């Protein structure tokens, strides 16, 4: 749910520390620093904080692909393909970034096969995780998808708003609230927040039931 990539960050920091073209920039919570359809000239590596990657449909609704944490890179596809931004990147918490010009980023890809391999692996992981999530959202009921997300959120000890969780699941906030109410009635999550209120063993049994 929350992706991090420390090896990429460590590699970039080791190679670009003190480089005159590289700087740091902080974005406050709620700030969109990459805009869908815009043209950018930088690649951003997250040093701290949490951001969301999403597209906005023509009807104004958002669909969140992933939540990004320390070490994640954004603007890389645009740098490689030299095209406009495919999606929006918005800070959920305050986000500090390492800002690298596209030309310098592409130069690293050409000069360091190890870095190239890390970026290719990162891109492959994005595709794989998106396909898996899309599959279970199509094949399983909302209750199953929500339990999976809450399990990850609880395990990673992060807080995501109801609106963003709904956008991540590809459902309306109304559907999200209805499912939460049903899970509370079943005493699966607590009555106040979105914390799981059952044992790990019981949770596994519930999730396995959908696979039968």
Tab-separated table of C-alpha atoms in Angstrom:
chain	number	residue	atom	x	y	z
A	1	UNK	CA	0.000	0.000	0.000
A	2	UNK	CA	2.732	2.446	1.016
A	3	UNK	CA	5.689	1.906	-1.260
A	4	UNK	CA	9.243	2.742	-0.216
A	5	UNK	CA	12.516	2.194	-2.061
A	6	UNK	CA	15.586	2.819	0.071
A	7	UNK	CA	18.150	1.228	-2.316
A	8	UNK	CA	17.312	3.720	-5.077
A	9	UNK	CA	17.527	6.645	-2.676
A	10	UNK	CA	20.850	5.467	-1.255
A	11	UNK	CA	22.278	5.079	-4.759
A	12	UNK	CA	21.167	8.536	-5.900
A	13	UNK	CA	22.323	10.292	-2.733
A	14	UNK	CA	25.751	8.633	-2.937
A	15	UNK	CA	26.240	9.694	-6.573
A	16	UNK	CA	24.675	13.155	-6.478
A	17	UNK	CA	25.624	14.486	-3.046
A	18	UNK	CA	26.845	18.054	-3.572
A	19	UNK	CA	26.037	18.076	-7.296
A	20	UNK	CA	25.402	21.707	-8.392
A	21	UNK	CA	22.277	20.792	-10.417
A	22	UNK	CA	20.626	18.842	-7.603
A	23	UNK	CA	18.596	20.458	-4.833
A	24	UNK	CA	15.988	19.741	-2.195
A	25	UNK	CA	12.423	20.985	-2.069
A	26	UNK	CA	9.720	20.645	0.570
A	27	UNK	CA	6.011	20.467	-0.300
A	28	UNK	CA	3.378	21.068	2.362
A	29	UNK	CA	0.488	18.653	2.858
A	30	UNK	CA	-2.105	19.065	0.103
A	31	UNK	CA	0.352	20.489	-2.435
A	32	UNK	CA	0.241	18.920	-5.909
A	33	UNK	CA	3.781	19.074	-7.221
A	34	UNK	CA	3.258	17.064	-10.388
A	35	UNK	CA	0.157	17.889	-12.429
A	36	UNK	CA	-1.504	15.453	-14.808
A	37	UNK	CA	-1.001	16.618	-18.405
A	38	UNK	CA	1.703	19.153	-17.564
A	39	UNK	CA	5.259	19.274	-18.884
A	40	UNK	CA	8.019	18.898	-16.274
A	41	UNK	CA	11.809	19.000	-16.411
A	42	UNK	CA	12.630	17.404	-13.043
A	43	UNK	CA	12.588	14.003	-11.363
A	44	UNK	CA	11.737	13.850	-7.647
A	45	UNK	CA	13.031	11.348	-5.087
A	46	UNK	CA	11.075	11.315	-1.820
A	47	UNK	CA	13.331	11.856	1.196
A	48	UNK	CA	10.488	11.847	3.740
A	49	UNK	CA	6.719	12.065	4.000
A	50	UNK	CA	3.853	10.414	2.109
A	51	UNK	CA	2.399	11.360	-1.287
A	52	UNK	CA	-0.357	9.907	-3.431
A	53	UNK	CA	-0.151	9.092	-7.126
A	54	UNK	CA	-3.492	9.362	-8.926
A	55	UNK	CA	-5.315	10.291	-12.091
A	56	UNK	CA	-8.366	12.517	-12.287
A	57	UNK	CA	-11.130	11.318	-14.567
A	58	UNK	CA	-13.141	13.606	-16.836
A	59	UNK	CA	-15.990	13.492	-14.301
A	60	UNK	CA	-13.690	14.937	-11.637
A	61	UNK	CA	-13.286	11.710	-9.681
A	62	UNK	CA	-9.835	10.575	-8.572
A	63	UNK	CA	-8.372	7.094	-8.867
A	64	UNK	CA	-5.326	6.499	-6.669
A	65	UNK	CA	-2.702	4.103	-7.981
A	66	UNK	CA	-0.473	4.070	-4.940
A	67	UNK	CA	0.759	5.850	-1.831
A	68	UNK	CA	4.455	6.746	-1.989
A	69	UNK	CA	6.985	6.922	0.822
A	70	UNK	CA	10.701	7.346	1.350
A	71	UNK	CA	12.869	6.496	-1.645
A	72	UNK	CA	10.094	6.441	-4.228
A	73	UNK	CA	10.757	8.291	-7.469
A	74	UNK	CA	8.238	10.309	-9.496
A	75	UNK	CA	8.671	11.954	-12.868
A	76	UNK	CA	10.876	9.080	-14.018
A	77	UNK	CA	8.516	7.846	-16.733
A	78	UNK	CA	8.165	11.373	-18.088
A	79	UNK	CA	11.960	11.741	-18.147
A	80	UNK	CA	12.472	8.429	-19.937
A	81	UNK	CA	9.689	8.909	-22.474
A	82	UNK	CA	9.969	12.707	-22.742
A	83	UNK	CA	6.227	13.140	-22.499
A	84	UNK	CA	3.695	15.027	-20.434
A	85	UNK	CA	2.802	13.856	-16.930
A	86	UNK	CA	0.601	10.793	-16.807
A	87	UNK	CA	-0.810	11.480	-13.352
A	88	UNK	CA	-0.918	13.801	-10.349
A	89	UNK	CA	1.397	13.585	-7.351
A	90	UNK	CA	0.073	15.286	-4.214
A	91	UNK	CA	1.649	15.444	-0.761
A	92	UNK	CA	-0.512	13.859	1.965
A	93	UNK	CA	1.911	14.845	4.705
A	94	UNK	CA	4.760	17.307	4.375
A	95	UNK	CA	7.074	15.827	1.751
A	96	UNK	CA	10.773	16.553	1.310
A	97	UNK	CA	12.230	15.694	-2.082
A	98	UNK	CA	15.560	15.486	-3.850
A	99	UNK	CA	15.122	17.296	-7.177
A	100	UNK	CA	17.120	16.032	-10.164
A	101	UNK	CA	17.031	17.447	-13.713
A	102	UNK	CA	15.698	15.000	-16.309
A	103	UNK	CA	18.930	15.121	-18.308
A	104	UNK	CA	20.969	14.178	-15.250
A	105	UNK	CA	18.548	11.377	-14.356
A	106	UNK	CA	18.793	9.929	-17.874
A	107	UNK	CA	22.564	10.239	-17.718
A	108	UNK	CA	22.571	8.100	-14.554
A	109	UNK	CA	20.507	5.473	-16.354
A	110	UNK	CA	23.038	5.361	-19.197
A	111	UNK	CA	26.144	5.469	-17.016
A	112	UNK	CA	25.188	3.019	-14.265
A	113	UNK	CA	23.662	-0.329	-15.315
A	114	UNK	CA	22.895	-1.105	-11.654
A	115	UNK	CA	20.786	2.047	-11.361
A	116	UNK	CA	19.087	1.288	-14.664
A	117	UNK	CA	18.205	-2.173	-13.352
A	118	UNK	CA	16.781	-0.722	-10.118
A	119	UNK	CA	14.543	1.693	-12.040
A	120	UNK	CA	13.381	-1.063	-14.397
A	121	UNK	CA	12.570	-3.281	-11.399
A	122	UNK	CA	10.659	-0.408	-9.804
A	123	UNK	CA	8.595	0.118	-12.967
A	124	UNK	CA	7.879	-3.614	-13.208
A	125	UNK	CA	6.757	-3.673	-9.561
A	126	UNK	CA	4.336	-0.819	-10.186
A	127	UNK	CA	2.742	-2.690	-13.087
A	128	UNK	CA	2.556	-5.946	-11.134
A	129	UNK	CA	0.992	-4.391	-8.028
A	130	UNK	CA	-1.513	-2.381	-10.057
A	131	UNK	CA	-2.603	-5.498	-11.973
A	132	UNK	CA	-2.984	-7.553	-8.792
A	133	UNK	CA	-5.035	-4.854	-7.086
A	134	UNK	CA	-7.218	-4.344	-10.165
A	135	UNK	CA	-7.835	-8.099	-10.297
A	136	UNK	CA	-9.033	-8.503	-6.723
A	137	UNK	CA	-11.166	-5.378	-6.997
A	138	UNK	CA	-12.917	-6.957	-9.976
A	139	UNK	CA	-13.141	-10.500	-8.606
A	140	UNK	CA	-13.942	-9.912	-4.946
A	141	UNK	CA	-16.570	-7.896	-3.060
A	142	UNK	CA	-15.778	-4.465	-1.625
A	143	UNK	CA	-15.618	-5.937	1.884
A	144	UNK	CA	-12.661	-8.130	0.898
A	145	UNK	CA	-10.798	-5.297	-0.825
A	146	UNK	CA	-11.349	-2.964	2.133
A	147	UNK	CA	-10.124	-5.566	4.633
A	148	UNK	CA	-6.965	-6.062	2.584
A	149	UNK	CA	-6.315	-2.318	2.533
A	150	UNK	CA	-7.017	-1.876	6.247
A	151	UNK	CA	-4.699	-4.789	7.011
A	152	UNK	CA	-1.889	-3.045	5.138
A	153	UNK	CA	-2.697	0.347	6.658
A	154	UNK	CA	-2.692	-1.091	10.189
A	155	UNK	CA	0.530	-3.028	9.578
A	156	UNK	CA	2.344	0.020	8.184
A	157	UNK	CA	0.901	2.281	10.893
A	158	UNK	CA	-0.162	5.021	8.521
A	159	UNK	CA	-3.367	7.049	8.369
A	160	UNK	CA	-5.146	7.602	5.059
A	161	UNK	CA	-8.378	9.602	4.815
A	162	UNK	CA	-11.664	7.907	3.915
A	163	UNK	CA	-11.776	9.854	0.653
A	164	UNK	CA	-8.327	8.648	-0.390
A	165	UNK	CA	-9.017	5.060	0.668
A	166	UNK	CA	-12.196	5.093	-1.417
A	167	UNK	CA	-10.283	6.494	-4.404
A	168	UNK	CA	-7.623	3.808	-3.897
A	169	UNK	CA	-10.320	1.113	-3.971
A	170	UNK	CA	-12.070	2.655	-6.961
A	171	UNK	CA	-15.384	3.129	-5.104
A	172	UNK	CA	-17.459	6.069	-3.910
A	173	UNK	CA	-17.169	7.419	-0.369
A	174	UNK	CA	-20.797	6.380	0.116
A	175	UNK	CA	-19.971	2.761	-0.757
A	176	UNK	CA	-16.917	2.959	1.482
A	177	UNK	CA	-18.991	4.189	4.452
A	178	UNK	CA	-21.646	1.531	3.885
A	179	UNK	CA	-19.020	-1.227	3.886
A	180	UNK	CA	-17.389	0.186	7.019
A	181	UNK	CA	-20.783	0.164	8.756
A	182	UNK	CA	-21.285	-3.490	7.817
A	183	UNK	CA	-17.835	-4.446	9.115
A	184	UNK	CA	-18.542	-2.645	12.392
A	185	UNK	CA	-21.819	-4.493	12.783
A	186	UNK	CA	-19.862	-7.733	12.345
A	187	UNK	CA	-17.386	-6.512	14.980
A	188	UNK	CA	-14.471	-6.787	12.539
A	189	UNK	CA	-13.310	-3.173	12.895
A	190	UNK	CA	-13.692	-0.833	15.871
A	191	UNK	CA	-16.684	1.442	16.297
A	192	UNK	CA	-14.759	4.730	16.213
A	193	UNK	CA	-11.961	4.468	13.661
A	194	UNK	CA	-10.772	2.003	11.041
A	195	UNK	CA	-8.631	-0.245	13.223
A	196	UNK	CA	-9.105	-3.990	12.916
A	197	UNK	CA	-10.825	-5.325	16.021
A	198	UNK	CA	-10.206	-9.057	15.535
A	199	UNK	CA	-7.235	-11.390	15.858
A	200	UNK	CA	-4.897	-12.137	12.970
A	201	UNK	CA	-6.151	-15.728	12.938
A	202	UNK	CA	-9.766	-14.619	12.623
A	203	UNK	CA	-8.844	-12.139	9.875
A	204	UNK	CA	-7.087	-14.849	7.861
A	205	UNK	CA	-10.162	-17.071	8.112
A	206	UNK	CA	-12.395	-14.266	6.832
A	207	UNK	CA	-10.118	-13.476	3.872
A	208	UNK	CA	-9.738	-17.165	3.035
A	209	UNK	CA	-13.515	-17.514	2.965
A	210	UNK	CA	-13.668	-15.275	-0.115
A	211	UNK	CA	-11.245	-17.588	-1.923
A	212	UNK	CA	-13.407	-20.669	-1.415
